[in-house]
XYZ file of C-alpha atoms in Angstrom:
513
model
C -33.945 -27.333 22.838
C -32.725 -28.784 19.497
C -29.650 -30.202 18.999
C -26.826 -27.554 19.742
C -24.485 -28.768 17.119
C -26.913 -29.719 14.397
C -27.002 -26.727 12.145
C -22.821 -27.661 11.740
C -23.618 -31.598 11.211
C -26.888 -31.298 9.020
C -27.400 -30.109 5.757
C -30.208 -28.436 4.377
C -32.657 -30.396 2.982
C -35.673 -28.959 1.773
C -38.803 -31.679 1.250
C -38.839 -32.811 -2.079
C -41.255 -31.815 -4.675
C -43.691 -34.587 -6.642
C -41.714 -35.124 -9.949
C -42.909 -32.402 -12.719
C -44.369 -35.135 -15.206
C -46.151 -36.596 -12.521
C -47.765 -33.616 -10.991
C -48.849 -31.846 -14.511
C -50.772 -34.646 -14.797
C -53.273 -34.226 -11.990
C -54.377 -30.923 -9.756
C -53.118 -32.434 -6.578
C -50.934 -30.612 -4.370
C -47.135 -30.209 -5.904
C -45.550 -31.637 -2.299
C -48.523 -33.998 -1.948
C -47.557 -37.000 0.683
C -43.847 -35.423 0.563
C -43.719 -34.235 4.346
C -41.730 -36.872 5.591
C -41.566 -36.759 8.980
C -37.946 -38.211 9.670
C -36.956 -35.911 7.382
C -38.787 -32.592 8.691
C -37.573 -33.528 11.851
C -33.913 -33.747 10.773
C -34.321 -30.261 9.735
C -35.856 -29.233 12.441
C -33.049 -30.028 14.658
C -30.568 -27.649 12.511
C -32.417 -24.662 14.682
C -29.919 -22.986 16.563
C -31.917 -21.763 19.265
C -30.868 -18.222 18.543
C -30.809 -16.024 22.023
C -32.913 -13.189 19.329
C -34.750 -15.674 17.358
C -35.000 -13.626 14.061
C -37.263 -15.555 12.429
C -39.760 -13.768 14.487
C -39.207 -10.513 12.915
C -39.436 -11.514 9.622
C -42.343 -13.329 10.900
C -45.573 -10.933 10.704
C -47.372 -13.263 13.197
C -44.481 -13.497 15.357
C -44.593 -17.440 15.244
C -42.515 -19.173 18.122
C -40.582 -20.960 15.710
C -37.759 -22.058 17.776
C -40.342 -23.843 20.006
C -41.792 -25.739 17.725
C -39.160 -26.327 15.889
C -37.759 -28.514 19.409
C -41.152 -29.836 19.665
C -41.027 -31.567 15.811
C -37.119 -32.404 16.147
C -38.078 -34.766 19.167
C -41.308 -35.973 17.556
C -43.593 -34.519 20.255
C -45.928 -33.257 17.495
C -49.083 -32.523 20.242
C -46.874 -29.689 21.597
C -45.435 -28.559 18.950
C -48.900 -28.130 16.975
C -50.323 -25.885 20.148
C -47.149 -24.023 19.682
C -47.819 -23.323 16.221
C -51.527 -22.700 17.368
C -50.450 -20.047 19.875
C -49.929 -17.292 16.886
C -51.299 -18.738 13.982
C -54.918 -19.314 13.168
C -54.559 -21.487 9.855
C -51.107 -22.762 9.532
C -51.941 -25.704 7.014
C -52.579 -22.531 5.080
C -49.544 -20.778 5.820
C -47.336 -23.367 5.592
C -48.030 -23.712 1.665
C -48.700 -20.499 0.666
C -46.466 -18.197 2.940
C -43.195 -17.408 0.852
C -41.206 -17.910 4.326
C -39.661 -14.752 5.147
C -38.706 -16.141 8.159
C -36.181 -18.134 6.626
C -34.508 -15.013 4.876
C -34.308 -13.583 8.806
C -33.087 -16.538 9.978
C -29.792 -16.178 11.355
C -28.012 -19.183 9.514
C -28.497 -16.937 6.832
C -25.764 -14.605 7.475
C -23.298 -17.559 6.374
C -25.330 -20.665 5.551
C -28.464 -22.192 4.274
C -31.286 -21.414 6.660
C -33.495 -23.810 8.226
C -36.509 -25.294 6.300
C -39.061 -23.484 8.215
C -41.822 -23.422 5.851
C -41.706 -27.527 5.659
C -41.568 -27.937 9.088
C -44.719 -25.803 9.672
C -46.566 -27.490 7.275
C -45.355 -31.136 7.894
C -46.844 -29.717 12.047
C -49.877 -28.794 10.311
C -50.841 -31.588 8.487
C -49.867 -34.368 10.974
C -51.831 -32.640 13.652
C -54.653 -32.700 11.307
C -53.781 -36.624 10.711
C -53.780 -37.241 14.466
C -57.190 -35.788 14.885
C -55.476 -32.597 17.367
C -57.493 -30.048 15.154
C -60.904 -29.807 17.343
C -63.510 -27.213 17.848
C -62.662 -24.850 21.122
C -65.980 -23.029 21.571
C -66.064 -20.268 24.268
C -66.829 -21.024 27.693
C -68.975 -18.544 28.125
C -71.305 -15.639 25.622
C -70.774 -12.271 25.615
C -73.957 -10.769 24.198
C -71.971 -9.057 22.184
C -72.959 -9.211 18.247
C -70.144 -8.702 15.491
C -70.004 -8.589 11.777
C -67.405 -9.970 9.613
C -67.775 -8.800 5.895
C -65.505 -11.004 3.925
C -64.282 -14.686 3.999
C -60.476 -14.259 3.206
C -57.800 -15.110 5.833
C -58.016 -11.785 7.655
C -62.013 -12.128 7.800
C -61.696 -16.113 8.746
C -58.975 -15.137 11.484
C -60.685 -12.101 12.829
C -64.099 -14.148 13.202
C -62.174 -17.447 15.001
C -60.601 -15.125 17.362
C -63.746 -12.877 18.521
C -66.136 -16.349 18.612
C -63.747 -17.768 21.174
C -63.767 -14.726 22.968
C -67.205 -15.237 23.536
C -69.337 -12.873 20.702
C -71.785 -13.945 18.521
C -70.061 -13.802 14.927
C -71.659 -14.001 11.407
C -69.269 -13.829 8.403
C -70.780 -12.391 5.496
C -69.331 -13.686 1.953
C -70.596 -12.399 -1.431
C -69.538 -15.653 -3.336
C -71.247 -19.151 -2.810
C -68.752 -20.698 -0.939
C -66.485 -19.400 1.927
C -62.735 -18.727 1.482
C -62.365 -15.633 -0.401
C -59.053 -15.935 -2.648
C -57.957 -19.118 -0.624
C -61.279 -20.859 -2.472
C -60.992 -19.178 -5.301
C -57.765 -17.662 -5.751
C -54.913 -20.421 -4.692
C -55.142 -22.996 -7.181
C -55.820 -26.328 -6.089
C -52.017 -27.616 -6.982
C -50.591 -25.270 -4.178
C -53.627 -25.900 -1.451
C -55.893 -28.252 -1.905
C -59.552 -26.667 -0.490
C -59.981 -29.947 1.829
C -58.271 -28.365 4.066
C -60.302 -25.415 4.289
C -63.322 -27.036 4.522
C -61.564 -28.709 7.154
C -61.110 -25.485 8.746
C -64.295 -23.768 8.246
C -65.832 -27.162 9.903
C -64.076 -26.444 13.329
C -65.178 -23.111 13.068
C -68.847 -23.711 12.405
C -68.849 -25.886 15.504
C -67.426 -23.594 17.830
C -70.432 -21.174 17.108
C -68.833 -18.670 13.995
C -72.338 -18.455 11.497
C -71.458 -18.281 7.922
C -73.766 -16.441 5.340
C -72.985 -16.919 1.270
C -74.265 -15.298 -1.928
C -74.621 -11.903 0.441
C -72.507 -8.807 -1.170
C -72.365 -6.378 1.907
C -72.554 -2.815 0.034
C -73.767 -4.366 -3.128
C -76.856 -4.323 -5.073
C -79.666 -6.289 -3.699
C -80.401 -9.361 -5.457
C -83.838 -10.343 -6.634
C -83.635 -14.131 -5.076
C -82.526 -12.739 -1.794
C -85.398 -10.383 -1.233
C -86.572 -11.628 2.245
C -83.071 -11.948 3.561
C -83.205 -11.162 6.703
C -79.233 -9.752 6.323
C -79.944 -7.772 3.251
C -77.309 -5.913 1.051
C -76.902 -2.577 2.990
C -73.784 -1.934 4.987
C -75.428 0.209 7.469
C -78.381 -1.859 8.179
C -75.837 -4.067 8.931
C -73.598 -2.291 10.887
C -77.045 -0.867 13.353
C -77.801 -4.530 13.612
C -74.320 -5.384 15.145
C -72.505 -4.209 18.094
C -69.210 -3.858 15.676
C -68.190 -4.422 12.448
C -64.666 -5.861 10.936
C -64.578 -5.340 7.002
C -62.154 -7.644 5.391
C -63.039 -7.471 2.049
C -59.603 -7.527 0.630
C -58.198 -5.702 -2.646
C -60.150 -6.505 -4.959
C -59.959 -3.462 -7.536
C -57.515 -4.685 -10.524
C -54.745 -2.869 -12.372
C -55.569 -2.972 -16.213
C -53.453 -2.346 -19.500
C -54.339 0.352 -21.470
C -52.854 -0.731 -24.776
C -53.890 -1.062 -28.392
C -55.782 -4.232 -28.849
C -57.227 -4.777 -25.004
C -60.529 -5.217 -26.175
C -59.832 -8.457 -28.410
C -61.094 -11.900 -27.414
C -58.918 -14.198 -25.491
C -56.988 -11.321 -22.931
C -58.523 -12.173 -19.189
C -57.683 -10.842 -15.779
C -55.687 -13.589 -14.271
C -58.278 -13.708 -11.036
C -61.440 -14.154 -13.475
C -58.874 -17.188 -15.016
C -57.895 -18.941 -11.903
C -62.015 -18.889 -10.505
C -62.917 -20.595 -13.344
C -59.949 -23.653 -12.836
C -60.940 -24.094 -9.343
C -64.846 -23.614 -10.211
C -63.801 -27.080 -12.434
C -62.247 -28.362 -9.354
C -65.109 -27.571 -7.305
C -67.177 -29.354 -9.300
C -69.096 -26.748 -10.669
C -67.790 -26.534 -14.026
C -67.376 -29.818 -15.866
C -65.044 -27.570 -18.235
C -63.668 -23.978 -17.308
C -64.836 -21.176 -19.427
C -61.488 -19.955 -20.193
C -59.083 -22.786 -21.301
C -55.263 -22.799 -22.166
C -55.143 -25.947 -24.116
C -54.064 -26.078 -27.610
C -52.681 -22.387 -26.626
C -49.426 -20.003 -26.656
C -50.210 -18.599 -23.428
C -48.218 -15.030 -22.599
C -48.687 -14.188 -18.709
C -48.349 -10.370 -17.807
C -47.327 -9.544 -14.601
C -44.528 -11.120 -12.933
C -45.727 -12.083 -9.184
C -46.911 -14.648 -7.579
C -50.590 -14.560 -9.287
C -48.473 -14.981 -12.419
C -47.026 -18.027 -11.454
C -50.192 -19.566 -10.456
C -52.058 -18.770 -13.608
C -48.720 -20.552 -15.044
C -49.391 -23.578 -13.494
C -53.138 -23.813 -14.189
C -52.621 -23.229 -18.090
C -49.370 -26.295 -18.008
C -52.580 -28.208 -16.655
C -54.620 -27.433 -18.801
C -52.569 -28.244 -21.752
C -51.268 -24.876 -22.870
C -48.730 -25.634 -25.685
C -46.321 -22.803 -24.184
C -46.379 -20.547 -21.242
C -44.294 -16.944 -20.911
C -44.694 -14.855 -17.915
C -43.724 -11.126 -18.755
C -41.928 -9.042 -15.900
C -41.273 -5.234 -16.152
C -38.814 -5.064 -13.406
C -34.975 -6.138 -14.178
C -34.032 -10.044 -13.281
C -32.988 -9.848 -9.742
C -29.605 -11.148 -8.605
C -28.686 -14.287 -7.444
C -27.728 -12.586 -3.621
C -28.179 -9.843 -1.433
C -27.876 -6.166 -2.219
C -26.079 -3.868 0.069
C -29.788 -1.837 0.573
C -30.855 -5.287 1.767
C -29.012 -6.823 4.131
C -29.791 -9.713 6.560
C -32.633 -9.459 8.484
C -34.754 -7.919 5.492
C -36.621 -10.419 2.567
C -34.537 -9.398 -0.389
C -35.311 -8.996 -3.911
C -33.871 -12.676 -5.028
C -33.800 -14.653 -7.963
C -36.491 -16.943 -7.586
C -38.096 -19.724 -9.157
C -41.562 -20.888 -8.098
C -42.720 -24.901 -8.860
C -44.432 -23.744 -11.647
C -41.356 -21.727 -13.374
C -39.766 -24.965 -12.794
C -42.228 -26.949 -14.378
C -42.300 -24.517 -17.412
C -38.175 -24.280 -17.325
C -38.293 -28.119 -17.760
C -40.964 -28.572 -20.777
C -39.120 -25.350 -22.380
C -35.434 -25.723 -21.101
C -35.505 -22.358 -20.028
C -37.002 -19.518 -17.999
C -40.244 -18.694 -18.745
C -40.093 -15.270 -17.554
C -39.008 -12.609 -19.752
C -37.852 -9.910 -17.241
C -37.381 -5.666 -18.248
C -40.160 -5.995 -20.792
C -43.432 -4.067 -21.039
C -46.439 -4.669 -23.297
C -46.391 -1.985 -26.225
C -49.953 -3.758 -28.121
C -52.314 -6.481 -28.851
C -52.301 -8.289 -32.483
C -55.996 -10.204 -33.269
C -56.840 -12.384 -35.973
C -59.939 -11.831 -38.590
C -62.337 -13.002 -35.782
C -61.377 -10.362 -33.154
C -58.911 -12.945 -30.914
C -55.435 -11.932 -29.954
C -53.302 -13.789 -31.774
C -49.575 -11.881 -30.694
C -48.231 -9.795 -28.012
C -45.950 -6.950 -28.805
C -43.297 -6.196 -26.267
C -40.197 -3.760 -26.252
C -37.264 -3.961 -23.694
C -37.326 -1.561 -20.878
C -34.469 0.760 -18.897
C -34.578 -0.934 -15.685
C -35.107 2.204 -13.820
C -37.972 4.300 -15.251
C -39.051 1.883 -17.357
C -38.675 3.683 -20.330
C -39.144 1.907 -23.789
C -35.618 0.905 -25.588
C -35.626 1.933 -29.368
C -34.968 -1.814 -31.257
C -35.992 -4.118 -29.060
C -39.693 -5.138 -30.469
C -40.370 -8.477 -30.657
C -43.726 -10.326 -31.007
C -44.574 -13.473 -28.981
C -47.671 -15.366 -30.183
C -50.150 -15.183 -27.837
C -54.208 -17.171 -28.338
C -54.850 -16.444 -24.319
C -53.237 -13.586 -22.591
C -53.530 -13.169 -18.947
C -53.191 -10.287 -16.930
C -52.001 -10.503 -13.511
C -51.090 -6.977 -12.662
C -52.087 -6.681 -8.884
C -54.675 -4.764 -7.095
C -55.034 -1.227 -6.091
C -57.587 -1.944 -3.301
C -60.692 -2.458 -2.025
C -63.164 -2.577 -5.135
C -65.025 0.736 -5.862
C -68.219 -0.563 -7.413
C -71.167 -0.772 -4.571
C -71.848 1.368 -1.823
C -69.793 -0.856 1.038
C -67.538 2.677 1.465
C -70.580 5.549 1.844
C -72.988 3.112 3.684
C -69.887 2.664 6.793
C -68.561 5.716 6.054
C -65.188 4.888 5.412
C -62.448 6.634 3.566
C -59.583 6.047 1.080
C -55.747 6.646 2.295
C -53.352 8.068 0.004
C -52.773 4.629 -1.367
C -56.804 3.914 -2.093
C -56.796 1.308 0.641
C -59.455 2.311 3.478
C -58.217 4.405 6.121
C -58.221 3.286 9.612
C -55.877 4.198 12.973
C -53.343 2.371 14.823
C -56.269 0.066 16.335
C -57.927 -0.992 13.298
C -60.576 1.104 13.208
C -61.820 3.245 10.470
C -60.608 6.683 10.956
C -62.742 9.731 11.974
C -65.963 9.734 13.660
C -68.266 8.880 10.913
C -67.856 5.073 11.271
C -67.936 4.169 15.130
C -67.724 0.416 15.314
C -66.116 -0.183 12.311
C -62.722 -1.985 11.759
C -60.857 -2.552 8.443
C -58.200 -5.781 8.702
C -56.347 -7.608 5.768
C -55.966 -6.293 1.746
C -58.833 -4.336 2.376
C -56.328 -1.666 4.638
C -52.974 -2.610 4.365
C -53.024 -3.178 0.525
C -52.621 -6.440 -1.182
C -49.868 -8.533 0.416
C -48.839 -12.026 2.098
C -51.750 -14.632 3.197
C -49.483 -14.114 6.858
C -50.330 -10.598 6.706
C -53.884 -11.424 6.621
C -54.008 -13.491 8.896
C -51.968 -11.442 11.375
C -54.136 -8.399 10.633
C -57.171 -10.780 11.606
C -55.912 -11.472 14.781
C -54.778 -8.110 15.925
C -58.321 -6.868 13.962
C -59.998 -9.412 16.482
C -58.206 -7.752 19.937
C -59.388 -3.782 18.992
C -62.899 -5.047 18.690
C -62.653 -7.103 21.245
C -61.104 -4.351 23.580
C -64.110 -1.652 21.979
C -66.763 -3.998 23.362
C -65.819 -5.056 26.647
C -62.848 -2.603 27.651
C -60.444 -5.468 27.418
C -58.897 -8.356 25.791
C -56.782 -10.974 26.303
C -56.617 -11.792 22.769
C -53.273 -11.807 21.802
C -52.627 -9.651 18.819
C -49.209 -9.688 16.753
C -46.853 -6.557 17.672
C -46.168 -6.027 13.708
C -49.657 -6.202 12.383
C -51.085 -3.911 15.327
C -48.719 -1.259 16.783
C -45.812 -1.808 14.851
C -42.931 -0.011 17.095
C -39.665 -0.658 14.702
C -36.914 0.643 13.501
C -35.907 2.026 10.555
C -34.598 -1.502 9.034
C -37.906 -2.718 10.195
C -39.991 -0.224 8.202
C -38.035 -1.475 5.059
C -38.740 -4.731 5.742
C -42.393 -4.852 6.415
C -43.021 -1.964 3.231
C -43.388 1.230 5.233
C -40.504 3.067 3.911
């Protein structure tokens, strides 16, 4: 166990960023060489070895982190990077994308700071990659049994790991030309860089998972893939394979329908943040869309906001504002969200901060909404009218119109599921929930009896949320097809993503209420 005082004798200490000058000036990771291991396992030893370790519940893959949390505050990083193997498929992911809200449930909270969980599951991640512990595990023995993966994102890459070690023959289909879904294409390179997904998809490839590219499951054919012996239709597919897991995410964007969308220079934020990591890729010796030389106004206030905030600081932008409808959050919790739940915080991402320190402010402008689009003689947007908004319904405040110059305006909106272009839906015979995600039942798979064999995991059911979620959903994706082929499983599959038995407060937390 860790030490039983240390969460009274040690302070918090989270690992410290790169500085902000320093980091605009390249695309490397913001905490780049920063997990210091004395450090991390200082922290470490502030876990108080709770009798109900709460940072499980706020934990959708139920990560042991008290045991690994031991394991790094005596150094014994072997064990503690099986430990953090044990739930979690792709933790060097996790561990720098997750927004922790395991450290909200942790039970220092109640009183004190909580401990640094997110660094110490990264600083586990990435030495156990340094130390060579990250090898292939292939199965010991075949199954027979052929599955279908259609998508490359976390739930797709977790859901195909898990069913290749259980012994089927796995081929992940992936519309783009590389695999990683929104963790290739998505995540800037500043927050992961894609080395360690290649890393990742590596070990994979040797333990026997088959990887296909350029193939859109449901899409059009295309004329250069003619002879493919996959092809583009869903239910070719699906009589091909003995099951099918889609996991194509939630793809289908939220647009504004305001004067002046049709002007030059106003982008969906994903379209935006391809192109910076197509330059990264190599691909692109310039991106198509640049912010340099630009007022760039950002609307949307998540996290997809604060990434497209960082890429335009890189690229030069000569200002950055990221426009929030909903009302600036307090600094604590509310009494609708008390401890265990992730509350609706103030907080400040590495990329407000970078923006905060170039403009001495906040970039975000919260309780705002878009009323129009200004362009110049050319057709491009030139300003961005905005109005205040009641915090509530969101209704417009008479006097409060201000214009904000704008030459690139981003929109980073979210997703209302899976895309509805192509015939992926009809050709499995799936169907939308109330929400427009795809239906499926308490096992994963699609609901009624049109589409036997068929299993929706990730964005692509629950909605768009948290690279955890994904990843969890994967997993427990991973045991109902596992248990549909052979009558079994042993793979483990997280309580929360699969059957989800909570309470009340538990609904709240995880969005069900």
């Amino acid at each position: 166990m860790t030490d039983p005082f240390g969460f009274l004798r040690i302070p918090r200490e989270p690992v410290p960023a790169r500085p902000v000058e320093e980091r605009l000036g390249d695309w490397r990771e913001v905490y780049a060489g920063q997990a210091l291991l004395p450090l991390v396992s200082r922290q470490a030893d502030r876990c108080m070895d709770c009798g109900i370790p709460f940072c499980h519940t706020g934990c959708p893959l139920g990560n042991l982190i008290p045991e690994w949390n031991a394991y790094a505050a005596r150094g014994d990083w072997r064990a503690a990077y099986e430990r953090l193997h044990a739930t979690n498929n792709f933790p060097e992911a996790t561990g720098r994308l997750c927004p922790a809200p395991c450290e909200d449930a942790c039970v220092l909270t109640i009183n004190a700071d909580p401990v640094t969980i997110k660094n110490v599951e990264q600083a586990i991640a990435d030495e156990g990659l340094r130390r060579g512990y990250l090898a292939p595990r292939p199965p010991g023995a075949l199954s027979g049994r052929t599955v279908a993966v259609i998508g490359s994102g976390p739930a797709g890459l977790a859901a195909a790991q898990q069913l290749t070690r259980a012994g089927h023959a796995v081929t992940v289909h992936e519309r783009a030309d590389r695999i990683g879904g929104l963790l290739r294409y998505g995540i800037p390179e500043f927050k992961m860089e894609k080395a360690y997904l290649d890393r990742r998809i590596e070990q994979m490839r040797a333990e026997g998972t088959v990887f296909v590219t350029d193939h859109d499951v449901g899409g059009a054919p295309r004329a250069d893939c003619a002879g493919d012996d996959h092809g583009a239709d869903a239910a070719a597919l699906r009589s091909r394979c003995d099951a099918v897991v889609v996991a194509v995410g939630a793809g289908e964007r939220r647009e504004l329908p305001v004067p002046g969308r049709e002007l030059h220079g106003i982008h969906q934020a994903m379209d935006y943040l391809t192109g910076a990591n197509r330059v990264q890729e190599g691909d692109w010796a310039e991106p198509h869309v640049s912010a340099e030389g630009r007022h760039v106004v950002i609307v949307g206030g998540g996290d997809t906001g604060s990434d497209c905030m960082g890429t335009a600081l890189r690229q030069g932008a000569i200002s950055v504002v990221q426009l929030d409808i909903n009302p600036e959050p307090g600094r604590g919790r509310t009494d609708d969200e008390p401890w265990p739940v992730y509350p609706r915080t103030y907080r400040i991402s590495h990329a407000h901060h970078e923006a905060r320190g170039r403009a001495g402010r906040d970039p975000r402008l919260f309780a705002c909404a878009t009323l129009r689009f200004e362009g110049d003689a050319s057709g491009r947007v030139r300003a961005l009218h905005l109005t205040a908004v009641e915090p509530v319904d969101r209704r417009p405040l008479a006097g409060t119109e201000r214009v904000l110059p704008a030459g690139l305006v981003l929109l980073a909106l979210g997703f209302r599921g899976p895309e509805r272009a192509g015939g992926l839906r009809e050709q499995l015979g799936l169907e939308y929930d109330e929400s427009g995600n795809f239906a499926r039942d308490a096992g994963f798979a699609a609901r009624g009896q049109r589409a036997p064999g068929v299993f929706v995991a990730g964005d692509a059911g629950r909605g768009q949320s948290l690279v955890v979620w994904a990843v969890a959903e994967g997993r427990a994706a991973a045991a109902a097809v596992d248990r549909y082929l052979t009558g079994s499983t042993c793979l483990p599959a997280p309580v929360a993503a699969h059957d989800r038995p909570m309470t009340a407060l538990g609904r709240l937390r995880y969005g069900d209420l």
